[in-house]
mmCIF file of C-alpha atoms in Angstrom:
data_model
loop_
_atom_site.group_PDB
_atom_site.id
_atom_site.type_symbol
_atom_site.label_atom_id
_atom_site.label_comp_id
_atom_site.label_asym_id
_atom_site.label_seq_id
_atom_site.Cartn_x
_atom_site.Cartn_y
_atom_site.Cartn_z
ATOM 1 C CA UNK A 1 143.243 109.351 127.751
ATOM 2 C CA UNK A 2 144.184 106.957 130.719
ATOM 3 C CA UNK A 3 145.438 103.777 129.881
ATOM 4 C CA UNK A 4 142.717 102.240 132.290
ATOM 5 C CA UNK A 5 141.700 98.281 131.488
ATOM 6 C CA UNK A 6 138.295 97.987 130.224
ATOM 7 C CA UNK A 7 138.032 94.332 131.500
ATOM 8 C CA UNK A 8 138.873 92.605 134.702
ATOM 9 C CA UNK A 9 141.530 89.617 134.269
ATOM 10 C CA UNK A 10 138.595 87.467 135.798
ATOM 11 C CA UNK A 11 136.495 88.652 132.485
ATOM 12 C CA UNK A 12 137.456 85.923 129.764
ATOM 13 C CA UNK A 13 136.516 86.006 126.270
ATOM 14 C CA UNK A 14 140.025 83.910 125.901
ATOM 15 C CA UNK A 15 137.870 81.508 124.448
ATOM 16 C CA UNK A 16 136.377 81.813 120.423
ATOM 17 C CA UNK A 17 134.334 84.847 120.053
ATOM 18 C CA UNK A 18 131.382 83.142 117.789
ATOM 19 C CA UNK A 19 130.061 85.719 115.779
ATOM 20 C CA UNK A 20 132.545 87.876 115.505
ATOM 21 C CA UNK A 21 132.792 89.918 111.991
ATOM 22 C CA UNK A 22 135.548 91.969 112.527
ATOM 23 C CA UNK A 23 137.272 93.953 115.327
ATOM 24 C CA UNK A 24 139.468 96.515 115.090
ATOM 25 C CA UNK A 25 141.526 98.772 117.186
ATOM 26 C CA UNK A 26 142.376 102.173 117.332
ATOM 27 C CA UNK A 27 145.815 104.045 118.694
ATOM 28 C CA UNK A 28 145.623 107.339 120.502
ATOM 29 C CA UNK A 29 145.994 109.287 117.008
ATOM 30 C CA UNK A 30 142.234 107.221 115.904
ATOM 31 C CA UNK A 31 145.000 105.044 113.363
ATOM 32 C CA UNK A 32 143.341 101.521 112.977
ATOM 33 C CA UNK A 33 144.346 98.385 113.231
ATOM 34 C CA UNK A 34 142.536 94.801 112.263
ATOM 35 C CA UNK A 35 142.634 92.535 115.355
ATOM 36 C CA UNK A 36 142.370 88.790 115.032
ATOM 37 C CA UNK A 37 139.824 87.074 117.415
ATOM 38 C CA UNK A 38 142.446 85.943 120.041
ATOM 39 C CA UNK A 39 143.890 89.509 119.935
ATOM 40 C CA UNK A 40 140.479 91.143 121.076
ATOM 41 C CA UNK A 41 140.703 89.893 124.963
ATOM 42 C CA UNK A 42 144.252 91.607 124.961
ATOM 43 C CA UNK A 43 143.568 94.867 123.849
ATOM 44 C CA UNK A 44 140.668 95.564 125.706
ATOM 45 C CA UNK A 45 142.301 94.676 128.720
ATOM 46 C CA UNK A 46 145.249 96.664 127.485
ATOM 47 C CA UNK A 47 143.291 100.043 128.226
ATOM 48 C CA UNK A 48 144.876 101.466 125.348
ATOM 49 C CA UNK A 49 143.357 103.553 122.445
ATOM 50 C CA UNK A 50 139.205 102.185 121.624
ATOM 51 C CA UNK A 51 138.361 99.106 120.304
ATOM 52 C CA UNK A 52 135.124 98.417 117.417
ATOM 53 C CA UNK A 53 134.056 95.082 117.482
ATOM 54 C CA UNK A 54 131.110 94.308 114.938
ATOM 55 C CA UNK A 55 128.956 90.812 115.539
ATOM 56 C CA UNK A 56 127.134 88.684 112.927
ATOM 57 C CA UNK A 57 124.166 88.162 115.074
ATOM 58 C CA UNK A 58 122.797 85.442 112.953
ATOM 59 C CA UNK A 59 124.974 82.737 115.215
ATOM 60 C CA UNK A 60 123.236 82.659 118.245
ATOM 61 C CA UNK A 61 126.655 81.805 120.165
ATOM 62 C CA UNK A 62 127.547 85.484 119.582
ATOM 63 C CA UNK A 63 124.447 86.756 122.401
ATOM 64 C CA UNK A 64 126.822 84.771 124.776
ATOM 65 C CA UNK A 65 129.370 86.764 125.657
ATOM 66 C CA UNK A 66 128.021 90.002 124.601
ATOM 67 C CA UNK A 67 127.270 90.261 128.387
ATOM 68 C CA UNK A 68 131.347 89.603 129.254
ATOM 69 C CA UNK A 69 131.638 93.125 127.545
ATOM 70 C CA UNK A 70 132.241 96.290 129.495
ATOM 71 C CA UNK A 71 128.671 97.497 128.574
ATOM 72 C CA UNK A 72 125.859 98.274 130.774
ATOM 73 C CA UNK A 73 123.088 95.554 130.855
ATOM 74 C CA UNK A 74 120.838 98.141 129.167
ATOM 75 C CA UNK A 75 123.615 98.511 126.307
ATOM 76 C CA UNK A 76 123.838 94.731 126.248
ATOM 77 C CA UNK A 77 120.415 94.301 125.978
ATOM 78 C CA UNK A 78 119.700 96.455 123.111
ATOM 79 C CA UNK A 79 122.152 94.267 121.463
ATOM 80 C CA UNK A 80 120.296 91.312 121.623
ATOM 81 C CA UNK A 81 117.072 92.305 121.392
ATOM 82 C CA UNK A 82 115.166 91.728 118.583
ATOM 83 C CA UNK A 83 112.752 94.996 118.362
ATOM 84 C CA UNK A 84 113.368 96.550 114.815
ATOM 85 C CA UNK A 85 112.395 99.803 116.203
ATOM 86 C CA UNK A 86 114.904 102.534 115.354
ATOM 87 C CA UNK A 87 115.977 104.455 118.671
ATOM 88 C CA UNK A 88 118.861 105.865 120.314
ATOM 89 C CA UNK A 89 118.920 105.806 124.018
ATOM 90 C CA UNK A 90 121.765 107.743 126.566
ATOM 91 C CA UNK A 91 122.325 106.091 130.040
ATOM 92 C CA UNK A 92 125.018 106.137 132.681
ATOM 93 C CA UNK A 93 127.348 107.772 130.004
ATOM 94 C CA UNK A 94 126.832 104.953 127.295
ATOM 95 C CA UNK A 95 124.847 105.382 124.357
ATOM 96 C CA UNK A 96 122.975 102.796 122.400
ATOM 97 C CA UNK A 97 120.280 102.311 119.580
ATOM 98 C CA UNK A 98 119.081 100.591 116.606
ATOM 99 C CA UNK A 99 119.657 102.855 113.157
ATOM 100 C CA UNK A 100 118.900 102.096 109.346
ATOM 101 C CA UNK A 101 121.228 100.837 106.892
ATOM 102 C CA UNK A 102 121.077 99.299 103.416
ATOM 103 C CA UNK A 103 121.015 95.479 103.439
ATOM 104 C CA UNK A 104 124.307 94.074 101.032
ATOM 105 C CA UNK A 105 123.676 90.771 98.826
ATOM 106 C CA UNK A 106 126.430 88.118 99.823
ATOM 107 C CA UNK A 107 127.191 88.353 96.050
ATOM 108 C CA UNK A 108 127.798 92.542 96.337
ATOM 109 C CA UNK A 109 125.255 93.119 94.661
ATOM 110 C CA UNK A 110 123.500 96.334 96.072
ATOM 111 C CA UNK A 111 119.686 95.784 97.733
ATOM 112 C CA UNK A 112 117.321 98.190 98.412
ATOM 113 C CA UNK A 113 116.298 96.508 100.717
ATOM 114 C CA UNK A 114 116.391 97.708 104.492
ATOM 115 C CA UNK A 115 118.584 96.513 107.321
ATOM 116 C CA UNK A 116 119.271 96.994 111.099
ATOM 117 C CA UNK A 117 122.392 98.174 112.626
ATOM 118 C CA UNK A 118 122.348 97.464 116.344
ATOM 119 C CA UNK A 119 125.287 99.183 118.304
ATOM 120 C CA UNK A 120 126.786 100.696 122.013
ATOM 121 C CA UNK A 121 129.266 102.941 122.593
ATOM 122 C CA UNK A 122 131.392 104.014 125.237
ATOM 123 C CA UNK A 123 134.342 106.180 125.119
ATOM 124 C CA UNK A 124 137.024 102.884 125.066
ATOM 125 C CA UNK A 125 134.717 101.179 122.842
ATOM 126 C CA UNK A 126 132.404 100.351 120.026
ATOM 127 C CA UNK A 127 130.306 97.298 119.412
ATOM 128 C CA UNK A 128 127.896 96.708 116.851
ATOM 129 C CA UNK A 129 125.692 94.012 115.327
ATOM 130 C CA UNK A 130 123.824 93.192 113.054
ATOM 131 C CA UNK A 131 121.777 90.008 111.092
ATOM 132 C CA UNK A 132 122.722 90.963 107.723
ATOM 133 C CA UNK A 133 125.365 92.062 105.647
ATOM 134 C CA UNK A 134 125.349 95.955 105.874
ATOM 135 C CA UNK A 135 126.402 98.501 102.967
ATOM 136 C CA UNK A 136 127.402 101.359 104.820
ATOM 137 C CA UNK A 137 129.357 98.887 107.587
ATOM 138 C CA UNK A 138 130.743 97.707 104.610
ATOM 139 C CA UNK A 139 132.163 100.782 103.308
ATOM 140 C CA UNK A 140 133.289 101.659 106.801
ATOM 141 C CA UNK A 141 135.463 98.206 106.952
ATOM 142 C CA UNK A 142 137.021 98.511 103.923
ATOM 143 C CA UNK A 143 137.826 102.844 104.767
ATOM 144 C CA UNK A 144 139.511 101.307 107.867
ATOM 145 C CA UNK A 145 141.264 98.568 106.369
ATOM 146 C CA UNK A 146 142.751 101.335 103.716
ATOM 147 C CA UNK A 147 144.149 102.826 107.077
ATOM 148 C CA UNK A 148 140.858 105.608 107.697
ATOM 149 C CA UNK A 149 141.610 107.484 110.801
ATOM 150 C CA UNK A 150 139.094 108.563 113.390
ATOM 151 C CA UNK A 151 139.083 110.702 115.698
ATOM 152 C CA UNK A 152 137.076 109.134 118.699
ATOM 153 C CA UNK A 153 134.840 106.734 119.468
ATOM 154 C CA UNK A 154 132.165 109.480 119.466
ATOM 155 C CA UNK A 155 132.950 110.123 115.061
ATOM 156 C CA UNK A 156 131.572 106.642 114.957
ATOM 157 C CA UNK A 157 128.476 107.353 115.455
ATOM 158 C CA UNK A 158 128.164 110.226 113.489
ATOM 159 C CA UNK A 159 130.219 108.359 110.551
ATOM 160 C CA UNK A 160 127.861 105.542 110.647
ATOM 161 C CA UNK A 161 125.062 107.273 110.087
ATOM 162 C CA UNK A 162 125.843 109.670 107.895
ATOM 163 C CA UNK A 163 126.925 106.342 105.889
ATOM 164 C CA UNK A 164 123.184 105.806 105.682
ATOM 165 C CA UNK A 165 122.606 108.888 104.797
ATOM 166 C CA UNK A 166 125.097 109.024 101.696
ATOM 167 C CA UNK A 167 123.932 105.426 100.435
ATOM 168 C CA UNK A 168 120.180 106.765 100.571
ATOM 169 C CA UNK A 169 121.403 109.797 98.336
ATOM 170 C CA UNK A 170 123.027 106.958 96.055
ATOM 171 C CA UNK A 171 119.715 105.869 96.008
ATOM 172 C CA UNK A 172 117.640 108.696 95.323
ATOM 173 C CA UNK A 173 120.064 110.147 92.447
ATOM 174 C CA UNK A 174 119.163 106.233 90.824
ATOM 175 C CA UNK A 175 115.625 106.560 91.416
ATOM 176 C CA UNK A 176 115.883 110.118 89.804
ATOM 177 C CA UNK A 177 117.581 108.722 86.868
ATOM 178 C CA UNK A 178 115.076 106.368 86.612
ATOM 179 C CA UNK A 179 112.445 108.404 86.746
ATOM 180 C CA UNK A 180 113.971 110.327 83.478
ATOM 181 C CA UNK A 181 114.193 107.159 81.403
ATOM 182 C CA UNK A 182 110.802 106.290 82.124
ATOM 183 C CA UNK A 183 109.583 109.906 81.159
ATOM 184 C CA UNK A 184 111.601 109.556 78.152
ATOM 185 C CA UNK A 185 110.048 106.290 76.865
ATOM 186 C CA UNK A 186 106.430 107.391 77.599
ATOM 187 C CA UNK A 187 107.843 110.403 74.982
ATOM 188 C CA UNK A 188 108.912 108.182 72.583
ATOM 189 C CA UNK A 189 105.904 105.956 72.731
ATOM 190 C CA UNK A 190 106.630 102.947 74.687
ATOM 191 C CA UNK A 191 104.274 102.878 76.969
ATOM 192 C CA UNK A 192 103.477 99.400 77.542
ATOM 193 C CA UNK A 193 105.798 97.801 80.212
ATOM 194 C CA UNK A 194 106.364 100.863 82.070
ATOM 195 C CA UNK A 195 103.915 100.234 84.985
ATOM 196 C CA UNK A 196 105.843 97.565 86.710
ATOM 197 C CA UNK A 197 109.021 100.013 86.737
ATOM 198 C CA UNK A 198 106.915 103.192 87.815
ATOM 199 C CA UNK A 199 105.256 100.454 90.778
ATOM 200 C CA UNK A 200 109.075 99.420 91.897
ATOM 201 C CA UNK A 201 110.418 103.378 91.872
ATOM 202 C CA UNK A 202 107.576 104.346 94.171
ATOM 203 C CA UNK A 203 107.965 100.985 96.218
ATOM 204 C CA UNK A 204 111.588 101.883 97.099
ATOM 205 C CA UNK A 205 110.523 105.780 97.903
ATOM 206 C CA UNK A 206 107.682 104.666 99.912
ATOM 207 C CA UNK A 207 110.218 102.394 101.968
ATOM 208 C CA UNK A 208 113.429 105.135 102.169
ATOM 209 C CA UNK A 209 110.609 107.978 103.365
ATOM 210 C CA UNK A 210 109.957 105.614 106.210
ATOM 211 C CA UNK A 211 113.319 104.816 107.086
ATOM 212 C CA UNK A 212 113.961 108.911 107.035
ATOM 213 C CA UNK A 213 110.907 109.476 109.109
ATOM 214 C CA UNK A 214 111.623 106.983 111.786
ATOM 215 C CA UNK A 215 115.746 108.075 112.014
ATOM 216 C CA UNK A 216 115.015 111.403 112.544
ATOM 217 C CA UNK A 217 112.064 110.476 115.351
ATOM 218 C CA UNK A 218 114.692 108.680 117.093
ATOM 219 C CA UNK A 219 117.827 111.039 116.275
ATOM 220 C CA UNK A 220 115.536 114.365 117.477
ATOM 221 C CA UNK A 221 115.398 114.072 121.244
ATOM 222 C CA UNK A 222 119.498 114.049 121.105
ATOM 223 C CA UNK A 223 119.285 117.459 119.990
ATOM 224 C CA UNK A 224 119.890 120.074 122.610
ATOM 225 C CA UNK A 225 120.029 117.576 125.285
ATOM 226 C CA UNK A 226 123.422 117.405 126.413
ATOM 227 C CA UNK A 227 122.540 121.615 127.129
ATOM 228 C CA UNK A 228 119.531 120.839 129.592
ATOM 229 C CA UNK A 229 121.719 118.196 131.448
ATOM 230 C CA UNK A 230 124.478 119.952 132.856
ATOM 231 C CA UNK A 231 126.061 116.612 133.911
ATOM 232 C CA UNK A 232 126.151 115.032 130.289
ATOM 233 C CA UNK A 233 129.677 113.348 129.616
ATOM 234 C CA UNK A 234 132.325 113.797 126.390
ATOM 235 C CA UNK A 235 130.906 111.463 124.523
ATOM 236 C CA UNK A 236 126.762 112.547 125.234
ATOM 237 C CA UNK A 237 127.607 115.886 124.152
ATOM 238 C CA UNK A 238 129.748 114.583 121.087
ATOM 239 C CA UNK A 239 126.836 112.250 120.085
ATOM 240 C CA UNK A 240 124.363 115.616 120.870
ATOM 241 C CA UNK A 241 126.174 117.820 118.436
ATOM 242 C CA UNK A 242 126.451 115.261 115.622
ATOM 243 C CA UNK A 243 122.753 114.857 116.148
ATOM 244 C CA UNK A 244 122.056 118.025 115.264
ATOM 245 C CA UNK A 245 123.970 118.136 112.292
ATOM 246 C CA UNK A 246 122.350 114.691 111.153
ATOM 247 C CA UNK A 247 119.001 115.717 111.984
ATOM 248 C CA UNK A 248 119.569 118.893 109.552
ATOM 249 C CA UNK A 249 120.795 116.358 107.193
ATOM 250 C CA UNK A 250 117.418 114.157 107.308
ATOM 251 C CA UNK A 251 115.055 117.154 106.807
ATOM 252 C CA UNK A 252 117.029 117.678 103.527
ATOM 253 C CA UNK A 253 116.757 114.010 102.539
ATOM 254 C CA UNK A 254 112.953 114.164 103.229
ATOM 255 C CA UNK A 255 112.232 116.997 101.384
ATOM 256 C CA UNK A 256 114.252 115.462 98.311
ATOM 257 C CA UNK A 257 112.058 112.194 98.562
ATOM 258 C CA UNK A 258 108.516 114.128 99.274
ATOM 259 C CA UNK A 259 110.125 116.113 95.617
ATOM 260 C CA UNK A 260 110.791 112.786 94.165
ATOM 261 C CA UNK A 261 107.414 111.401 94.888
ATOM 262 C CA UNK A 262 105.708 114.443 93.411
ATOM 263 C CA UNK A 263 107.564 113.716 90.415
ATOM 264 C CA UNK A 264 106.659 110.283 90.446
ATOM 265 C CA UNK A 265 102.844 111.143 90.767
ATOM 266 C CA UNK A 266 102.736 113.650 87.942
ATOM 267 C CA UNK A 267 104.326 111.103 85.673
ATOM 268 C CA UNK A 268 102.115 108.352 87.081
ATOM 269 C CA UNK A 269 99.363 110.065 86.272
ATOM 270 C CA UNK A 270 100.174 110.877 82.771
ATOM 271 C CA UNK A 271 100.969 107.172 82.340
ATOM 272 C CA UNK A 272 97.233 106.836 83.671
ATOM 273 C CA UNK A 273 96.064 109.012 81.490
ATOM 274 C CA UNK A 274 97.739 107.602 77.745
ATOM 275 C CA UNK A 275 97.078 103.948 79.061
ATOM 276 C CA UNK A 276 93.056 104.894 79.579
ATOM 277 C CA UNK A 277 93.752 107.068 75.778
ATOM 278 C CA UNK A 278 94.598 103.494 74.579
ATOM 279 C CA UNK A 279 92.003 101.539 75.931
ATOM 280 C CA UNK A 280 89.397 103.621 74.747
ATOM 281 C CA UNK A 281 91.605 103.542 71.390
ATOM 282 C CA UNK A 282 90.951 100.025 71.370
ATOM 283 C CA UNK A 283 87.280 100.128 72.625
ATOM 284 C CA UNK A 284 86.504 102.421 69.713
ATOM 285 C CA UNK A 285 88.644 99.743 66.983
ATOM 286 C CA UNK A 286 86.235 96.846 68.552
ATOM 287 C CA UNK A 287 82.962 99.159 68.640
ATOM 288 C CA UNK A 288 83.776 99.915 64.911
ATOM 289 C CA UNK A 289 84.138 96.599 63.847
ATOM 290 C CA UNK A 290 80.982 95.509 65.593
ATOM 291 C CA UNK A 291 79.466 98.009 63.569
ATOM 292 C CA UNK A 292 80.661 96.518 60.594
ATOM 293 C CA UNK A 293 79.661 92.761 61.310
ATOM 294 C CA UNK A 294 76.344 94.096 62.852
ATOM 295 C CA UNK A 295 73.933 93.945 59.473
ATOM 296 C CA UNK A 296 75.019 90.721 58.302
ATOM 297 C CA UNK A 297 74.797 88.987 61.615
ATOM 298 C CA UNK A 298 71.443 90.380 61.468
ATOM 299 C CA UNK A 299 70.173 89.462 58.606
ATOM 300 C CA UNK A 300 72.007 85.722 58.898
ATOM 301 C CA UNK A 301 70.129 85.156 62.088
ATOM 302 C CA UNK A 302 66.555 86.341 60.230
ATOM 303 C CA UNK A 303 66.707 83.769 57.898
ATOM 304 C CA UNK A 304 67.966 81.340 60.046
ATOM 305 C CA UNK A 305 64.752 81.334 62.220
ATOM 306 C CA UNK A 306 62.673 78.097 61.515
ATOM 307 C CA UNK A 307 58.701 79.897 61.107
ATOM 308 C CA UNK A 308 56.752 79.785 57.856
ATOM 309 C CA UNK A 309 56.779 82.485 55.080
ATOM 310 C CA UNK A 310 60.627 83.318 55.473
ATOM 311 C CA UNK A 311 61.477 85.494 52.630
ATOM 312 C CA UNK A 312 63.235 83.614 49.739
ATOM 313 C CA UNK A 313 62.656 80.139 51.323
ATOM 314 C CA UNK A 314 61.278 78.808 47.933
ATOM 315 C CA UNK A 315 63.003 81.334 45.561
ATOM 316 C CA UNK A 316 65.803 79.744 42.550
ATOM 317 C CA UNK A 317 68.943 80.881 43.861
ATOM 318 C CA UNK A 318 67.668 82.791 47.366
ATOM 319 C CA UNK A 319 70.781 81.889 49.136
ATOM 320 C CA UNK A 320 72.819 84.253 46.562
ATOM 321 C CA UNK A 321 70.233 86.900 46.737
ATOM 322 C CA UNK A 322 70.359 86.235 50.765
ATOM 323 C CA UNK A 323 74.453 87.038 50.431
ATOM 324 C CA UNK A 324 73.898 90.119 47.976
ATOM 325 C CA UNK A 325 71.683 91.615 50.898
ATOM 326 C CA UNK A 326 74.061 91.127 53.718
ATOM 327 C CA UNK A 327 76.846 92.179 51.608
ATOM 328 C CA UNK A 328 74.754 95.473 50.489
ATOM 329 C CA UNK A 329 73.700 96.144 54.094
ATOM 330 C CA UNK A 330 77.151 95.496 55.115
ATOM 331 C CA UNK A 331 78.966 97.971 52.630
ATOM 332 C CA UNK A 332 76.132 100.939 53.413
ATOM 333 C CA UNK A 333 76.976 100.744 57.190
ATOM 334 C CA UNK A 334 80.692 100.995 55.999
ATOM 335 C CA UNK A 335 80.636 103.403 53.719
ATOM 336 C CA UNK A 336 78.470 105.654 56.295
ATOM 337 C CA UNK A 337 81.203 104.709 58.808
ATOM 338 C CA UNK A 338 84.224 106.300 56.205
ATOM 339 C CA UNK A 339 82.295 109.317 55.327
ATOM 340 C CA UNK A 340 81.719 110.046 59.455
ATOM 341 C CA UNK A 341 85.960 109.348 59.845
ATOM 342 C CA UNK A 342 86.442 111.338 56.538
ATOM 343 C CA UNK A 343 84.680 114.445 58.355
ATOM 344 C CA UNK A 344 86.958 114.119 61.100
ATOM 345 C CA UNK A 345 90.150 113.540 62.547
ATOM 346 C CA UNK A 346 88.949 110.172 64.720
ATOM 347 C CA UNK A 347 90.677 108.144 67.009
ATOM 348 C CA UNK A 348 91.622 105.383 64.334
ATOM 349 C CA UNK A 349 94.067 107.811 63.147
ATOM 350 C CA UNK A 350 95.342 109.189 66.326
ATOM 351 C CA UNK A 351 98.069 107.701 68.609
ATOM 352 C CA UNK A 352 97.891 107.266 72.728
ATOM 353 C CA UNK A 353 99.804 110.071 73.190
ATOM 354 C CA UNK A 354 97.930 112.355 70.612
ATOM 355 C CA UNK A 355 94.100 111.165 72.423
ATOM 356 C CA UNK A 356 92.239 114.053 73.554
ATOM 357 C CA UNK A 357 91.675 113.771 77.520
#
């Protein structure tokens, strides 16, 4: 590779680059090395090795100079843009996009949440950007600061997204697991509290599907297309074949999540199924009781009508004889109630999971 400077003298960014996460530079052997800010002006006018430079887009001082770097103004504006559409475009031998990526809590804590990776690539360099804190960037940073060494500028790409891909199979293995304890409690019995859990599983599928949907939409139209144009550079045809390979990668991914979601309906339905068990469970207590309370609410509201000729209105003792009858009437509707249970194995003896459906 020719040591050719990637900016002009004229071309400043001498000055504080606001914004600026982290930069780092990479030797002829893809060894990296972390560059402070006043550093970064050197090396790419150094022409030397590749250089990654990764923007907190957040400060709006950073969209400043993003036109200072040696990027097309199509690159540059992708950059700082603020469409959320994932997409990968190839122009004028530069490459640039918008791809998915796990947002990271500023306390590490891991979100499953969805972020935006904005980024442009030529062969001398890398620059990316984003508005939050990214998990797979993450992971990247730290790989390079443990001395990770890349190839090219084209791996990038590829190594980025295939980041994605392996935090997303974090993901699924978790919602998997998941998925198990909740099957396991509905076994044991506990069903009660297991709707809000069931409701954030498919929430997070719903969301990761998408994500997988839209990635390969945009990844697709890579495929195959450094063949049909003959005058596609290095790094197009790099990018191309990496494509394919991803692409391959997200069919797998989908078919794991549409397996997932199956899964997730089957058991959803079950759960359906034991909590409607239990209602009617419940119904059938409350209709029984009813039953029970029935006669003497009858009887109570009879005599407490205010007409003439009301049995035992002038009768010694009638309230006690009124109390005998509503406890008589009460204890026939009972008893008839125990001899229909005794004759069969009713629902007052049967739990959720046991309730005919």
């Amino acid at each position: 590779m020719s040591a050719q400077p990637l900016l002009a003298p004229r071309e400043g960014l001498d000055t504080a680059l606001h914004g600026l996460v982290w930069a780092f530079w990479f030797d002829e052997t893809g060894r990296p090395t972390h560059l402070d800010d006043d550093a970064v002006a050197g090396r790419l006018r150094s022409g030397e090795g590749w250089v990654w430079l990764h923007l907190n887009l957040t400060d709006n001082r950073a969209q400043d100079w993003i036109p200072d770097l040696p990027l097309d103004a199509r690159s540059s504006a992708v950059l700082r843009a603020a469409d959320p559409r994932l997409q990968v475009r190839i122009h004028d031998g530069e490459i640039s996009g918008v791809v998915s990526d796990f947002s990271l809590e500023f306390d590490g804590e891991r979100s499953f949440e969805m972020g935006r990776l904005r980024f442009a690539l030529t062969e001398r360099v890398m620059v990316s950007a984003r508005h939050h804190p990214l998990r797979t960037i993450e992971r990247i940073r730290e790989d390079f600061a443990g001395g990770r060494v890349v190839p090219d500028v084209a791996h990038v790409f590829e190594l980025v997204v295939d980041g994605f891909l392996d935090a997303a199979h974090e993901d699924l293995e978790a919602s998997s697991d998941e998925i198990d304890e909740l099957v396991e409690s509905v076994i044991a019995g506990r069903v009660s509290g297991q709707f809000g859990r069931t409701a954030t599983v498919r929430r997070g599928l719903l969301r990761l599907r998408r994500e997988i949907v839209h990635l390969r939409a945009a990844l697709r139209p890579l495929e195959g297309s450094s063949v049909q144009s003959p005058s596609a550079g290095r790094l197009h045809k790099a990018v191309a074949s990496s494509a394919a390979r991803l692409v391959a990668r997200l069919d797998a991914l989908y078919h794991d999540v549409h397996d997932l979601q199956d899964r997730l309906r089957l058991f959803r339905e079950e759960l359906d199924s034991l909590a409607a068990a239990e209602t009617n469970r419940q119904l059938y207590i409350l209709s029984f009781l009813t039953a029970i309370f029935l006669p003497g609410t009858f009887i109570t509201s009879m005599f407490g009508m205010n007409t003439k000729d009301l049995p035992l209105g002038q009768t010694d003792d009638g309230f006690w004889y009124a109390i005998l009858i509503v406890v008589g009437a009460t204890a026939l509707v009972l008893g008839l109630l125990v001899i229909r249970l005794a004759r069969r194995d009713g629902p007052l003896r049967r739990r959720p999971s046991e309730m005919p459906r």
